[in-house]
Every structure is written in structure tokens, then in C-alpha cells.
Short mmCIF file of C-alpha atoms (C1' of nucleotides) in Angstrom, two decimals:
data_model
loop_
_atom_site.label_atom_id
_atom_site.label_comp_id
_atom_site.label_asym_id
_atom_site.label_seq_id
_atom_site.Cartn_x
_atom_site.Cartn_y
_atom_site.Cartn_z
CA UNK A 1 8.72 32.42 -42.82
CA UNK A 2 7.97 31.31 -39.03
CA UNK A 3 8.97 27.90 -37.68
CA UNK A 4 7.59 25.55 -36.67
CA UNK A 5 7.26 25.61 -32.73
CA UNK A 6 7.95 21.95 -30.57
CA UNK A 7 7.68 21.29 -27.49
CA UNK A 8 9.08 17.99 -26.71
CA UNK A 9 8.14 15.14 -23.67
CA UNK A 10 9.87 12.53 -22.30
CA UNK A 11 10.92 11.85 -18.56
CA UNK A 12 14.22 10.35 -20.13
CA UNK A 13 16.71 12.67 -20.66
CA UNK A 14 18.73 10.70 -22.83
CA UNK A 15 15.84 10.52 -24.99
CA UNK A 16 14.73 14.79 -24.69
CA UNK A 17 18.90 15.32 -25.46
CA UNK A 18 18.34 13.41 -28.43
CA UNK A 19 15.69 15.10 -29.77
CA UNK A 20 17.12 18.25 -28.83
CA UNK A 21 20.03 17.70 -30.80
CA UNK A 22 17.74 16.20 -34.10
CA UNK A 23 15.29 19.28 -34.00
CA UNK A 24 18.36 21.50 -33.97
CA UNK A 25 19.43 20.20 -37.05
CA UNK A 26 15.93 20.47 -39.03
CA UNK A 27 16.00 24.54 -40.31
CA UNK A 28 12.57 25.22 -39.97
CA UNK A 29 12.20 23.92 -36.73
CA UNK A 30 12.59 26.11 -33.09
CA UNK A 31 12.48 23.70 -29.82
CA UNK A 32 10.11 25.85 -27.44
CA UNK A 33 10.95 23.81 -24.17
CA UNK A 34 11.72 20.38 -23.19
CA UNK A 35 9.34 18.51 -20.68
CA UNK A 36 10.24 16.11 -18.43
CA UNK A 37 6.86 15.34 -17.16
CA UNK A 38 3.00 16.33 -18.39
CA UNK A 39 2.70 19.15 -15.45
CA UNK A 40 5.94 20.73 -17.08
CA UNK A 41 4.16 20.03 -20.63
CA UNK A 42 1.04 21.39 -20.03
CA UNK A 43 3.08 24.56 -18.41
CA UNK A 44 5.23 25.04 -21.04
CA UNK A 45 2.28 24.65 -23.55
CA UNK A 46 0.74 27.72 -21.48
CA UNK A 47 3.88 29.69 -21.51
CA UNK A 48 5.38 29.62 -25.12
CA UNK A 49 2.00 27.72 -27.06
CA UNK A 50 4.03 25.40 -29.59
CA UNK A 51 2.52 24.12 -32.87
CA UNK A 52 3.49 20.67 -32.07
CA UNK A 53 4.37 18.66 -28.84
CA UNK A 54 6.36 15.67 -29.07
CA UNK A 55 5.18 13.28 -26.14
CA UNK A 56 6.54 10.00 -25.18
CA UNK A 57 3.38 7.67 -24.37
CA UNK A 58 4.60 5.81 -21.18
CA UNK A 59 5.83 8.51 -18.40
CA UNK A 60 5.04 7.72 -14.54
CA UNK A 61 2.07 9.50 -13.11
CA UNK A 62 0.75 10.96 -16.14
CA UNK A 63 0.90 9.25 -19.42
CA UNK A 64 1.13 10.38 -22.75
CA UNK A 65 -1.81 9.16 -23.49
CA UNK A 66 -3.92 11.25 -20.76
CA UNK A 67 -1.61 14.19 -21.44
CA UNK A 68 -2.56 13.73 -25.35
CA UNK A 69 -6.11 14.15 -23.89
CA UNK A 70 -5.95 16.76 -21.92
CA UNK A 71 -3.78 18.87 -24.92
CA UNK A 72 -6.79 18.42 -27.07
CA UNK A 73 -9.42 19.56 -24.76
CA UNK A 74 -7.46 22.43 -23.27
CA UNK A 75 -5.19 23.92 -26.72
CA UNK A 76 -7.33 22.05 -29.21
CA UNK A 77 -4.80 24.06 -31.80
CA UNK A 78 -1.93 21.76 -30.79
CA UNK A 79 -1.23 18.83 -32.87
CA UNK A 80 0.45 15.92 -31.14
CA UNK A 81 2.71 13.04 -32.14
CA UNK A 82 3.26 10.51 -30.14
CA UNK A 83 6.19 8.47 -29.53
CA UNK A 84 7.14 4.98 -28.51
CA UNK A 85 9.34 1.98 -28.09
CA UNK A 86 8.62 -0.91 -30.87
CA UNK A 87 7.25 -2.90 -27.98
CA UNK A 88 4.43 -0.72 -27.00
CA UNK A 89 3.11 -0.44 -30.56
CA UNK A 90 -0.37 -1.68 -29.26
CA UNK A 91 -1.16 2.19 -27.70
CA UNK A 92 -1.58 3.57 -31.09
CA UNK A 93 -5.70 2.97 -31.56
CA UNK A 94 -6.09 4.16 -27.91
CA UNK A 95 -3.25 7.44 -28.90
CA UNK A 96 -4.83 8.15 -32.06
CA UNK A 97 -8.74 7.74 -30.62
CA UNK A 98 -7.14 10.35 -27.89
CA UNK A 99 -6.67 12.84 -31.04
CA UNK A 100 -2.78 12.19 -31.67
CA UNK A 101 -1.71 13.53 -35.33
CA UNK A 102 1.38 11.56 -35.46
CA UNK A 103 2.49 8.49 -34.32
CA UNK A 104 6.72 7.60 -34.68
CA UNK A 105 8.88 4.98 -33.03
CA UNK A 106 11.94 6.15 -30.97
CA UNK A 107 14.15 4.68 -33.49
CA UNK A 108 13.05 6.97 -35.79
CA UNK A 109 15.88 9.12 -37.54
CA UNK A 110 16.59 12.72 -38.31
CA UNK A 111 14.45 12.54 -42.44
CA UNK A 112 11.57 10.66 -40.34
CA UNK A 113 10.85 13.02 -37.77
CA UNK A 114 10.84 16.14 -40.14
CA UNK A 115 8.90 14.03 -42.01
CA UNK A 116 6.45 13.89 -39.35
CA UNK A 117 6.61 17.37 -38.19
CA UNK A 118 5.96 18.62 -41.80
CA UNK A 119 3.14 16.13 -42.62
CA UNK A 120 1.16 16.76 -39.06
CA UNK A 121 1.74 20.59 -39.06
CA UNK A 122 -0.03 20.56 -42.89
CA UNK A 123 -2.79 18.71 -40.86
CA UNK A 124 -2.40 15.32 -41.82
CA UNK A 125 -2.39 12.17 -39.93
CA UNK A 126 1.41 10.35 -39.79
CA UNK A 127 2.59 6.75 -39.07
CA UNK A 128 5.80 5.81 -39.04
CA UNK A 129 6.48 3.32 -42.00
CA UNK A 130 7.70 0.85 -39.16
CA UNK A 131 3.90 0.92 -37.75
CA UNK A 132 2.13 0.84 -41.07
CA UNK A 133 3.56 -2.43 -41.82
CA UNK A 134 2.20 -5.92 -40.96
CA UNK A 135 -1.68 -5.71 -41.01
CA UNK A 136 -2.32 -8.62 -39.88
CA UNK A 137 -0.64 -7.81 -36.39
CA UNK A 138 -2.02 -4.48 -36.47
CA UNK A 139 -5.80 -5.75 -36.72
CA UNK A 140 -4.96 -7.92 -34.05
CA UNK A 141 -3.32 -5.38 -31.90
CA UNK A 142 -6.62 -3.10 -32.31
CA UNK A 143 -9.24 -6.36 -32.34
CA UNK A 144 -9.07 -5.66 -28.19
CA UNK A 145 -12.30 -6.76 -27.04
CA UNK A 146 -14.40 -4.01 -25.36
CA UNK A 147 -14.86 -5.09 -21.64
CA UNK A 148 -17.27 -3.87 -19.15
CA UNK A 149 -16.02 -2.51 -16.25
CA UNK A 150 -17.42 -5.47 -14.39
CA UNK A 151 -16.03 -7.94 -16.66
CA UNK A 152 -12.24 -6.12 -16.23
CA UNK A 153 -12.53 -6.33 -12.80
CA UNK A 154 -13.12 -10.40 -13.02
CA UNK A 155 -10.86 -10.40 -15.24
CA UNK A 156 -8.29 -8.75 -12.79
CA UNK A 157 -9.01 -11.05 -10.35
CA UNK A 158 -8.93 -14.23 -12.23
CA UNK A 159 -5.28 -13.11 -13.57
CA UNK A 160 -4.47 -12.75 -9.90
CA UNK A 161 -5.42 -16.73 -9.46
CA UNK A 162 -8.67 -16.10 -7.72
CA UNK A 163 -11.30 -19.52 -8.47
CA UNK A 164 -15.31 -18.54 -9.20
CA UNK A 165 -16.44 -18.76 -5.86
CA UNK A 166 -13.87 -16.46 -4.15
CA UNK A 167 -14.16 -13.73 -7.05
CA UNK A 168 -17.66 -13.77 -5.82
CA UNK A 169 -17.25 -14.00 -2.25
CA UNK A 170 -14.92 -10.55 -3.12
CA UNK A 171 -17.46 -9.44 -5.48
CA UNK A 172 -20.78 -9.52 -2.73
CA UNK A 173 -22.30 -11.58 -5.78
CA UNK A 174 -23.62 -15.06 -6.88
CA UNK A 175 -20.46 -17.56 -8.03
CA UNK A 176 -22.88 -18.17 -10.88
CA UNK A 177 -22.55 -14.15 -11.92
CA UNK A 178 -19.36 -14.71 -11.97
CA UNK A 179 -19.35 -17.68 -14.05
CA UNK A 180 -21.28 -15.30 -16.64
CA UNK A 181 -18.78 -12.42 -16.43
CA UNK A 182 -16.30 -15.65 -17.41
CA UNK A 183 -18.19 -17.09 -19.86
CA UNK A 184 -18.02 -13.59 -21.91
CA UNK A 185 -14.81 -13.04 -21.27
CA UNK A 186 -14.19 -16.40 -22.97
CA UNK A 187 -16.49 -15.75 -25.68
CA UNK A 188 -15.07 -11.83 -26.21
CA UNK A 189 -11.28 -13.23 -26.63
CA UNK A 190 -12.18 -15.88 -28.51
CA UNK A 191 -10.48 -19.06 -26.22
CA UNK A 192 -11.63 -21.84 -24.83
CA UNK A 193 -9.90 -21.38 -21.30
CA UNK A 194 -8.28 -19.93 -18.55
CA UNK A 195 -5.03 -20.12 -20.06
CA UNK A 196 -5.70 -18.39 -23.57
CA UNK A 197 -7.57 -15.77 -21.70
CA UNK A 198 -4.46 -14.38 -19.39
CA UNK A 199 -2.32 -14.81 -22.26
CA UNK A 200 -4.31 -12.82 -24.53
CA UNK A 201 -4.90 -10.11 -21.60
CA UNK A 202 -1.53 -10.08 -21.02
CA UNK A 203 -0.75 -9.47 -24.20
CA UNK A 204 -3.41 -6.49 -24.92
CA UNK A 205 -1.95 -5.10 -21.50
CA UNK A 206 -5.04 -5.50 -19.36
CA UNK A 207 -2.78 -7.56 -16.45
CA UNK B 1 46.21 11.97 -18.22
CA UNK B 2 44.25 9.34 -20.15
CA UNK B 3 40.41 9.76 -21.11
CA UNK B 4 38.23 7.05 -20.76
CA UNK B 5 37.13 5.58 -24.12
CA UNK B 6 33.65 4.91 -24.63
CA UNK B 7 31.00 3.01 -26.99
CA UNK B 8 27.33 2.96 -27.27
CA UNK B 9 25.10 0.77 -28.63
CA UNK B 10 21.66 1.13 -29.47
CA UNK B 11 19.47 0.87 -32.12
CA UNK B 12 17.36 4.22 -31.22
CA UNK B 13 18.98 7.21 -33.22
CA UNK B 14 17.34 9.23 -30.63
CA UNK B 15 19.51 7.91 -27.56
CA UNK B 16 22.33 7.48 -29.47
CA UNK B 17 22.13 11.22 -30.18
CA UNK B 18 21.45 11.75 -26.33
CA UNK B 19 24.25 9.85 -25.32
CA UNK B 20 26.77 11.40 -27.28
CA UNK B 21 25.30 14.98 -25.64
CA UNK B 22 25.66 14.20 -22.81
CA UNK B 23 29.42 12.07 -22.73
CA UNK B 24 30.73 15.42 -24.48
CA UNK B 25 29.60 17.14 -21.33
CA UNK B 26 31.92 14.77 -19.54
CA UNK B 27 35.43 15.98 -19.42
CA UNK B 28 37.61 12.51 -18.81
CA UNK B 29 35.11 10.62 -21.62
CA UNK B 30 36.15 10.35 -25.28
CA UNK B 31 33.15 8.86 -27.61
CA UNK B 32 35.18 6.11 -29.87
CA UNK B 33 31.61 5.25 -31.64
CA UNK B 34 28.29 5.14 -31.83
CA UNK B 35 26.91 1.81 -32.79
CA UNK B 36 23.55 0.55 -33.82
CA UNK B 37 23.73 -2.84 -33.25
CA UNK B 38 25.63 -5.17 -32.38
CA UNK B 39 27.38 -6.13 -35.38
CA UNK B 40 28.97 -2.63 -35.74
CA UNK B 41 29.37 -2.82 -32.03
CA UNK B 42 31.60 -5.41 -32.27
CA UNK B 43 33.72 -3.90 -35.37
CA UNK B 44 33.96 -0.29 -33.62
CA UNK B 45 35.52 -2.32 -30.20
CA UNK B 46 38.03 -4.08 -32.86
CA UNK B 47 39.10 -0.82 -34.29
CA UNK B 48 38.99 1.51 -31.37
CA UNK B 49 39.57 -0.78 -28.23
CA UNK B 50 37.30 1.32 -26.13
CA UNK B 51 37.51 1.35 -21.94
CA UNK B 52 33.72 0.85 -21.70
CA UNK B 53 30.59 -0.14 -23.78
CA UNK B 54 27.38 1.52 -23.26
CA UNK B 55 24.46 -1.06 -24.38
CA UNK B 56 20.71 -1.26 -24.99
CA UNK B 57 19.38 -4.51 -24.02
CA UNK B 58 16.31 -4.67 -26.04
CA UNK B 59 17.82 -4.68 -29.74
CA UNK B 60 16.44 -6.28 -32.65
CA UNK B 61 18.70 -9.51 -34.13
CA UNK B 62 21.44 -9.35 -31.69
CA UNK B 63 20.71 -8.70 -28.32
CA UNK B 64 22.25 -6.29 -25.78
CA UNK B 65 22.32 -9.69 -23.56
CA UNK B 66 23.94 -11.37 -26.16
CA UNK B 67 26.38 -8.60 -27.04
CA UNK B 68 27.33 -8.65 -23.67
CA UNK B 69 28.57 -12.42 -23.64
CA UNK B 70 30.66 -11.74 -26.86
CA UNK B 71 32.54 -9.13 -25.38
CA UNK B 72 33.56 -11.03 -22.63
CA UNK B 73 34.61 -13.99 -24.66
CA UNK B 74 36.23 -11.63 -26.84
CA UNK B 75 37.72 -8.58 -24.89
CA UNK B 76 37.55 -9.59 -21.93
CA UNK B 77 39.06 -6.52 -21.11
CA UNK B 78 36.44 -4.15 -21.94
CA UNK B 79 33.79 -3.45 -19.50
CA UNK B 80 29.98 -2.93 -20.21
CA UNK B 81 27.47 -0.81 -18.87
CA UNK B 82 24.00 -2.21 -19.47
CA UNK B 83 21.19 0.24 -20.03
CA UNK B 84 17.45 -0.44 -20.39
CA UNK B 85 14.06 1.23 -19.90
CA UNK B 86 12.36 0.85 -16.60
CA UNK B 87 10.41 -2.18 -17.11
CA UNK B 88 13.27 -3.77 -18.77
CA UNK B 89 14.11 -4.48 -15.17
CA UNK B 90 13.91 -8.15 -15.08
CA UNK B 91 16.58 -8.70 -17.25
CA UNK B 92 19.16 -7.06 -14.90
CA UNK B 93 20.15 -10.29 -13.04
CA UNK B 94 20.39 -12.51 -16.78
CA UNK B 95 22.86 -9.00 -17.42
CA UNK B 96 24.97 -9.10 -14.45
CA UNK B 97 25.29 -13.48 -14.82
CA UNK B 98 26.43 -12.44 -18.35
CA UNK B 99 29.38 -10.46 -17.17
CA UNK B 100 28.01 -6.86 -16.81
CA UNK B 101 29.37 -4.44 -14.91
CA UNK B 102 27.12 -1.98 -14.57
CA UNK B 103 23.60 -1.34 -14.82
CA UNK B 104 21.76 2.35 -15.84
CA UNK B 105 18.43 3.37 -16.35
CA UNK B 106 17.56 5.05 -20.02
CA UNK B 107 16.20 7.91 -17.35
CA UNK B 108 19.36 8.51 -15.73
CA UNK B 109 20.61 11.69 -16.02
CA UNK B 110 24.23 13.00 -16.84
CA UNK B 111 25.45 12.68 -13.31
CA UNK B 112 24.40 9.45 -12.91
CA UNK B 113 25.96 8.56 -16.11
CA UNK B 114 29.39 10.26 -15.06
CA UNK B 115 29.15 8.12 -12.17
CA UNK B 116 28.52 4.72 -13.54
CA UNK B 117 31.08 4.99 -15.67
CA UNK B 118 33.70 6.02 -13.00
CA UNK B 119 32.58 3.39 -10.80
CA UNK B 120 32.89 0.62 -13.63
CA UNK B 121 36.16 1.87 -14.41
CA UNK B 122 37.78 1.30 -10.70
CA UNK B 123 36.49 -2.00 -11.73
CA UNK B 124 33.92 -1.85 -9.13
CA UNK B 125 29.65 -3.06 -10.20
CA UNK B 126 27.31 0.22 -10.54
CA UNK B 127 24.00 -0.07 -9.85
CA UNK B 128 21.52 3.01 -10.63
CA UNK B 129 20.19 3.41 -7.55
CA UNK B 130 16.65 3.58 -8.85
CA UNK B 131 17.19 -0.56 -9.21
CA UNK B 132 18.59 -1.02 -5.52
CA UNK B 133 15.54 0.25 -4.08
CA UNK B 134 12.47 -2.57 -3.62
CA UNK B 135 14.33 -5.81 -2.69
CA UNK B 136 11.45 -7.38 -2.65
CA UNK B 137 10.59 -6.74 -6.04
CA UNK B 138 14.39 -7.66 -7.17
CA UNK B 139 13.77 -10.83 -5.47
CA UNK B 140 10.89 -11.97 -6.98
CA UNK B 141 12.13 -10.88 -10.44
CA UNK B 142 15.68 -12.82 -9.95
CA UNK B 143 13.01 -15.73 -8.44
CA UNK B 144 12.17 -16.76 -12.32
CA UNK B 145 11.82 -20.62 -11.50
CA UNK B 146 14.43 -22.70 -13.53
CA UNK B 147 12.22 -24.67 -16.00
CA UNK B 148 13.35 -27.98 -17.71
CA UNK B 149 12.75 -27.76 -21.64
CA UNK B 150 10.06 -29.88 -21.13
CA UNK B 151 8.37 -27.85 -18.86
CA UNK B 152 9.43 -24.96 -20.60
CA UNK B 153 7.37 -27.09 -23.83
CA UNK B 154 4.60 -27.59 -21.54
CA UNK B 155 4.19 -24.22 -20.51
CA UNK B 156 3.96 -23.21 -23.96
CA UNK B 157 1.24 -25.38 -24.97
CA UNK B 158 -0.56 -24.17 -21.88
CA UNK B 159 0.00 -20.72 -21.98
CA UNK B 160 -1.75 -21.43 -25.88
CA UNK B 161 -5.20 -22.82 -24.58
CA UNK B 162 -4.21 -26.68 -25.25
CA UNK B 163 -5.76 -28.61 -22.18
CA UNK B 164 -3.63 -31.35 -20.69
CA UNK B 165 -4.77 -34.11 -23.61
CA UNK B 166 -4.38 -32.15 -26.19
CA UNK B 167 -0.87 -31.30 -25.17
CA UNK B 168 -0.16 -35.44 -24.69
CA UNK B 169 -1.34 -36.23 -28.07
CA UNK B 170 0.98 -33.43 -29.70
CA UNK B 171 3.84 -34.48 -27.55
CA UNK B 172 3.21 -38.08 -28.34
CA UNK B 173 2.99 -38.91 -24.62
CA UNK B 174 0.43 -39.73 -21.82
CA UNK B 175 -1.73 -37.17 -20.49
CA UNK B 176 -0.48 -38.28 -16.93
CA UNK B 177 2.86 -36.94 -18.02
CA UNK B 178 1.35 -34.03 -19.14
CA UNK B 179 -0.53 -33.94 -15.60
CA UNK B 180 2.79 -33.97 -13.97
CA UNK B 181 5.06 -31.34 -15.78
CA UNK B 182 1.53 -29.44 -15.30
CA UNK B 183 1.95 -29.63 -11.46
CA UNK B 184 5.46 -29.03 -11.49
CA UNK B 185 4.79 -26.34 -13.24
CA UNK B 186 2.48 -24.95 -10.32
CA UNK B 187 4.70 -25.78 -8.13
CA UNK B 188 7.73 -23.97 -9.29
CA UNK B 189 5.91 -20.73 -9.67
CA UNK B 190 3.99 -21.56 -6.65
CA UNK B 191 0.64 -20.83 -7.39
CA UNK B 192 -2.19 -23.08 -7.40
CA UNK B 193 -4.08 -22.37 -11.03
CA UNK B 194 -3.26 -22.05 -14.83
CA UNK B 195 -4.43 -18.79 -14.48
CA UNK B 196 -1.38 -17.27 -11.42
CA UNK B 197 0.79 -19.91 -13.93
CA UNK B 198 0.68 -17.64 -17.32
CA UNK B 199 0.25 -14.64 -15.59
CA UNK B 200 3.55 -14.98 -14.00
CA UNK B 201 5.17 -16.94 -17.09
CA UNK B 202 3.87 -13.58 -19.23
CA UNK B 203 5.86 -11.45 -16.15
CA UNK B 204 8.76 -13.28 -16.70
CA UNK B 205 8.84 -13.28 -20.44
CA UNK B 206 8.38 -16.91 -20.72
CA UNK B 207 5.54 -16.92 -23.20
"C1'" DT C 1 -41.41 4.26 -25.03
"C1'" DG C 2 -39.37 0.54 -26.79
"C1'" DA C 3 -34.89 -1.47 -27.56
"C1'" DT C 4 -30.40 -2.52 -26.10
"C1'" DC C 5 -26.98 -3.62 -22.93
"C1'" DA C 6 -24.91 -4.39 -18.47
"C1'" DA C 7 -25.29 -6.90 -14.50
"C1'" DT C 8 -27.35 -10.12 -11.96
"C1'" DC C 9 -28.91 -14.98 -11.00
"C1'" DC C 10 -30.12 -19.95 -11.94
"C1'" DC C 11 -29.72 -25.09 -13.72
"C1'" DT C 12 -27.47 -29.30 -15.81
"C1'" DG C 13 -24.21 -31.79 -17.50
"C1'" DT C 14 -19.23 -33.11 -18.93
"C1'" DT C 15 -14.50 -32.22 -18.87
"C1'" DT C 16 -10.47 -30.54 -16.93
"C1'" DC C 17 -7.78 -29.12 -13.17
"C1'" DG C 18 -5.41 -29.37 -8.75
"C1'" DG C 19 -3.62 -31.94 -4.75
"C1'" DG C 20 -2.21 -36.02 -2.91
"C1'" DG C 21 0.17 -40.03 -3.48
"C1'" DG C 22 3.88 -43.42 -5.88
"C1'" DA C 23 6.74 -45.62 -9.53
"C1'" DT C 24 9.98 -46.55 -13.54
"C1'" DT C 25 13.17 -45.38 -17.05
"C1'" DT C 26 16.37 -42.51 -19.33
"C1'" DT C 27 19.88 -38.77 -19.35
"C1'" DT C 28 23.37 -36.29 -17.45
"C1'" DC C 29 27.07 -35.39 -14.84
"C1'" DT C 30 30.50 -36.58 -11.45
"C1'" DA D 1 29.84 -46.89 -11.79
"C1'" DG D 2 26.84 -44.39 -9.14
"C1'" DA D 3 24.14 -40.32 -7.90
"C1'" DA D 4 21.08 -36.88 -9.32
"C1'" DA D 5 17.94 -34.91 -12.28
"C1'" DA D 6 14.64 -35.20 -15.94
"C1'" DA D 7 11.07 -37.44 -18.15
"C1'" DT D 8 7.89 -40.75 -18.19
"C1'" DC D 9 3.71 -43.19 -16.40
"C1'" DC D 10 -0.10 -44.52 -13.08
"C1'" DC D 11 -4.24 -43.88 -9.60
"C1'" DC D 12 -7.95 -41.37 -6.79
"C1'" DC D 13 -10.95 -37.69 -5.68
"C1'" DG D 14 -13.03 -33.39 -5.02
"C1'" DA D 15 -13.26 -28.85 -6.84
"C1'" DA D 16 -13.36 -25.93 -10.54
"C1'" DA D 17 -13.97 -24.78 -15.18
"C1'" DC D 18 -16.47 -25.14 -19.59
"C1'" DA D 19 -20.61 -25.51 -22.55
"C1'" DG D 20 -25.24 -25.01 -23.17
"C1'" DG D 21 -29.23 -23.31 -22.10
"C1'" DG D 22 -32.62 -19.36 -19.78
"C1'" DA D 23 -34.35 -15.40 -16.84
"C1'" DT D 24 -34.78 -10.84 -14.38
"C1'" DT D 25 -33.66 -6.19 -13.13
"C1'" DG D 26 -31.92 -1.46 -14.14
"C1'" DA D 27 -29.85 1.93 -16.82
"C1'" DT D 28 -29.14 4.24 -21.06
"C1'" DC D 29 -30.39 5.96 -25.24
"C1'" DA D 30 -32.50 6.59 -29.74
#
DNA sequence: TGATCAATCCCTGTTTCGGGGGATTTTTCT
DNA sequence: AGAAAAATCCCCCGAAACAGGGATTGATCA
């Protein structure tokens, strides 16, 4: 019987040791390489081609969420699960639109991971229990409006404190485009005003 | 010769697991416990007295913020390392205020860890080195205006789309008042709309 | 090729905000 | 008891935001 090859990512060691010393403990499980960026990933994928990578979601330069991408255009074969702090929870429609398999929190124990491993490498989709919870929040979480690219970039510069008329002056366009770009924004987030809008955007992680 | 008795906390099997890799690799550290909040933080320092604590900040219930203060009401004594994730940064100066002595990055690596730890023991402050750099950044982080609770109210009410009368009427008081803690408001954050106001209240964790 | 959508521009109101003043009463702390 | 800070209230005015319409140009796509 072969195991199961992972690779795992994270640019903190603390959290790669970790794993290291969880996956060692699961029989059926052989750790292929440790990553501590996606360029070491994406080599590492090349060099040993696991059955699984592991991938923390926020990682300077490249995030897990572009590596997750580029895994499934260039080793389609590879499953992926992501992974992630309770507080960034709201990545997982963008992770699993990218093609993730799996999804678990970093507070996840030993039984959950294997879990994980066993359930994505039969070609399944997995949440973590923590995640699946709370439907409510999770509607909300994925109820992010679709902006234009136009209307982000108002919406950028509004967040930065920037009235109508000097959006537009920035923009080359009519303070009365702007004004429209506004108006949908308002309309897209559902509030009535400045305020709810930055909040909301804040919240959805778009300032 | 003594070894240097240490605790972690944090609620992320994953780091506690890292952790206690990466102490064992440490010759003059002895792991007393492994903790995964703070409630079995604080029985572990009862029964093993340990040199140093280790902490997450971000834990669920009981805070690593909050930890922090009982320990030094408690056991004095003890010192206690703080340790967050990179954009847990603004919570460094609330940490050091509450009697930290040391501050480390969930990226920091063994050495880094080895130091901290020897630094804090002398009785000296560490600071990972990755949170010296940017001053300017540190200042403006530490620069989280000191709010009254009713601006603190205020900002709340704001931050949720209520316009100035709508605020008065649930706060029972004139919309001039409202007006005022409103400007006060700007004026503390220094910025000169509701939209630089709950951007920078949503920075600083304020709403 | 027609439909849809993004992006642009325009108009008219009403309301709120932002900047500038000043003032009084509580609370809090020394 | 007295100072300082917080909370309250008041006024004016111009600028901006909000709400409601409508219209035109391109691009994209079924």
C-alpha cells in the first residue's frame, strides 16, 4: 500500500514544524518537502509530485490563493487544502472557486487533518466542522458584492477619504460619474452611506 | 546549571506542536507545558512555576492580552513572551503596557526564538526585529486616538450607517451633541470625512 | 445582430456632513 | 474646593452626499 504524498506550505516555521510533527504521526502519510514560500512549493511539486499540498492562504508575495491557482493549472492531479486562521475564514469561496479540495483551520488537530487528507485524496470536497457551522455568517461572508474594476477603484479612493469631485479630478472623469460609481456601490452593499459602505468593505477585505 | 522553564499557550494544536519542536532543539529550555488557553495556562504556571510563558494573543474566551495582565498580578515573577501573526502587529504596544516582555513573530524561526528567550531572561525587552523596522508604521499604530466611551458609542453608531439624528434619538440626546462627538471624532483621527473615520477605526480594531 | 453590461455623463432636489465658532453642566480626580 | 475633562447644547454656512430620475457610448457575448 503507497502513502499518501504531502507537501506542506507555510512561511511560518512554527506552523510547517507543527505539521511536520502531526503528519509524522498519521501511518499512511509520507511528508515529501516542506515549503516556506510558493516558488519552493511549486519546486518541490516539480521535484517529488505529492498527492496533496497543504498551503497556508496568506504568505507574502505569493498567496495561497494564487499558488492554489497556479497548482491546478500546472499539476491539475494535485489536490489542495487550504489552511487558515479563524479570522480569515472569508477566503474560502474565493479558495474553493480557485479549485481547493479541502479547507481546515490551523487549530485543527491530529483526527482532523487525517480526516482531511483521507476525505480529499478519495476526491471529495472537506470543510472543517469549525467552517461548516453558522450559515448565516457564512452567506454573508460569500454575499460579497461583485464590483467592477471601476467601481473598486472608487471605492479605494473613497476609503482613502477622497470627496466626489477629487475622485474625479484623479479619475480624468465627470464628478457626476463618480457619483454613479457611488450610487452602485451603495446600492450593491446594501447601505445608505458612506459609513456602512467602508465598514462593510472593510470587513469583506476590499480596504 | 539550571534550564530555563518554559510554557506555551495557544489554542492552535499546530503551533503548539511547532513550539515544542523547536524548544527541544534548545539545549538550556525545559517545556513545563503546553497550554491551550488560558485557563490551563494559568493552572500549568501554578503547578510548574515556569521561567517564561510563551503566548498567542489572538485566543478565543481569554485573551493572550488578558492572560498577560493575570500573570503579572499573579506571578509577577514569571516573564511573558508575546507572540502573534504579522498583522497582529497593532496590538504590540496594548502587550508591552500590559507587562510583556518580549515580543515574537509566529514566523520567527528557532534562532530567533533561542534569542528572545535569553534576552527576556537577563530581564532585558526582546523585540523581533522584523517589528523594529518601519517606525513610522509603529507610530501610527501606537497613535490609536484615546476615545471617551461616548465617542467610542458614537463611533459605533457611525461606523453602522446611523446619520447624526438617528444616533441623537437612540442616545436620547440632541443631534448637536451628536454633531460634536462627530467632529471630535474627526479630529482625533485627523481626517476630515466619515469615510478616513471608519476606515481607520476598522485599522485599529475599533469597530 | 440584438441584448446586456460597464462606463460615462447629466439634472434636481433634500438631507447630512464638515468647519468654524461658543457655551453650560456634570463627572472625575487631585 | 478647585481644576480638568467629558458630555451636553447651540448657531451658521457652504460643500458634499443621498435619492430619484434619465441618457449615451462601447464592449462583450449569446
Amino acid at each position: 500500500m503507497d502513502k499518501i504524498k504531502i507537501l506542506v506550505t507555510d512561511d511560518h516555521p512554527m506552523v510547517l514544524e507543527g505539521m511536520q510533527t502531526m503528519l509524522s504521526q498519521i501511518s499512511f502519510v509520507a511528508i515529501t518537502g516542506l515549503a516556506r514560500n510558493a516558488y519552493e512549493a511549486m519546486e518541490l511539486i516539480k521535484a517529488n509530485s505529492p498527492h496533496i499540498v497543504i498551503t497556508d492562504i496568506s504568505m507574502p508575495e505569493i498567496s495561497g490563493i494564487e499558488l492554489t491557482e497556479k497548482i491546478r493549472k500546472e499539476y491539475p492531479e494535485v489536490k489542495v487544502i487550504a489552511m487558515s486562521t479563524f479570522n480569515e475564514r472569508s477566503y474560502i469561496s474565493r479558495m474553493v472557486q480557485n479549485g481547493a479540495s479541502g479547507y481546515i483551520l490551523k487549530s485543527a488537530g491530529r483526527e482532523e487533518i487525517e480526516e482531511a487528507i483521507l476525505t480529499v485524496q478519495e476526491g471529495k470536497l472537506y470543510m472543517s466542522i469549525d467552517l461548516q457551522m453558522n450559515q448565516q455568517e457564512q452567506q454573508e461572508i460569500s454575499k460579497t458584492p461583485l464590483l467592477t474594476s471601476r467601481e473598486k477603484e472608487v471605492l479605494l479612493l473613497i476609503a482613502e477619504g477622497y470627496t466626489n469631485p477629487q475622485i474625479a479630478a484623479k479619475l480624468f472623469v465627470s464628478p457626476y460619474t463618480v457619483d454613479s460609481h457611488r450610487k452602485n456601490l451603495l446600492t450593491k452593499f446594501d447601505v445608505n452611506n458612506t459609513a456602512g459602505l467602508i465598514k462593510l468593505a472593510a470587513k469583506h477585505g476590499l480596504v
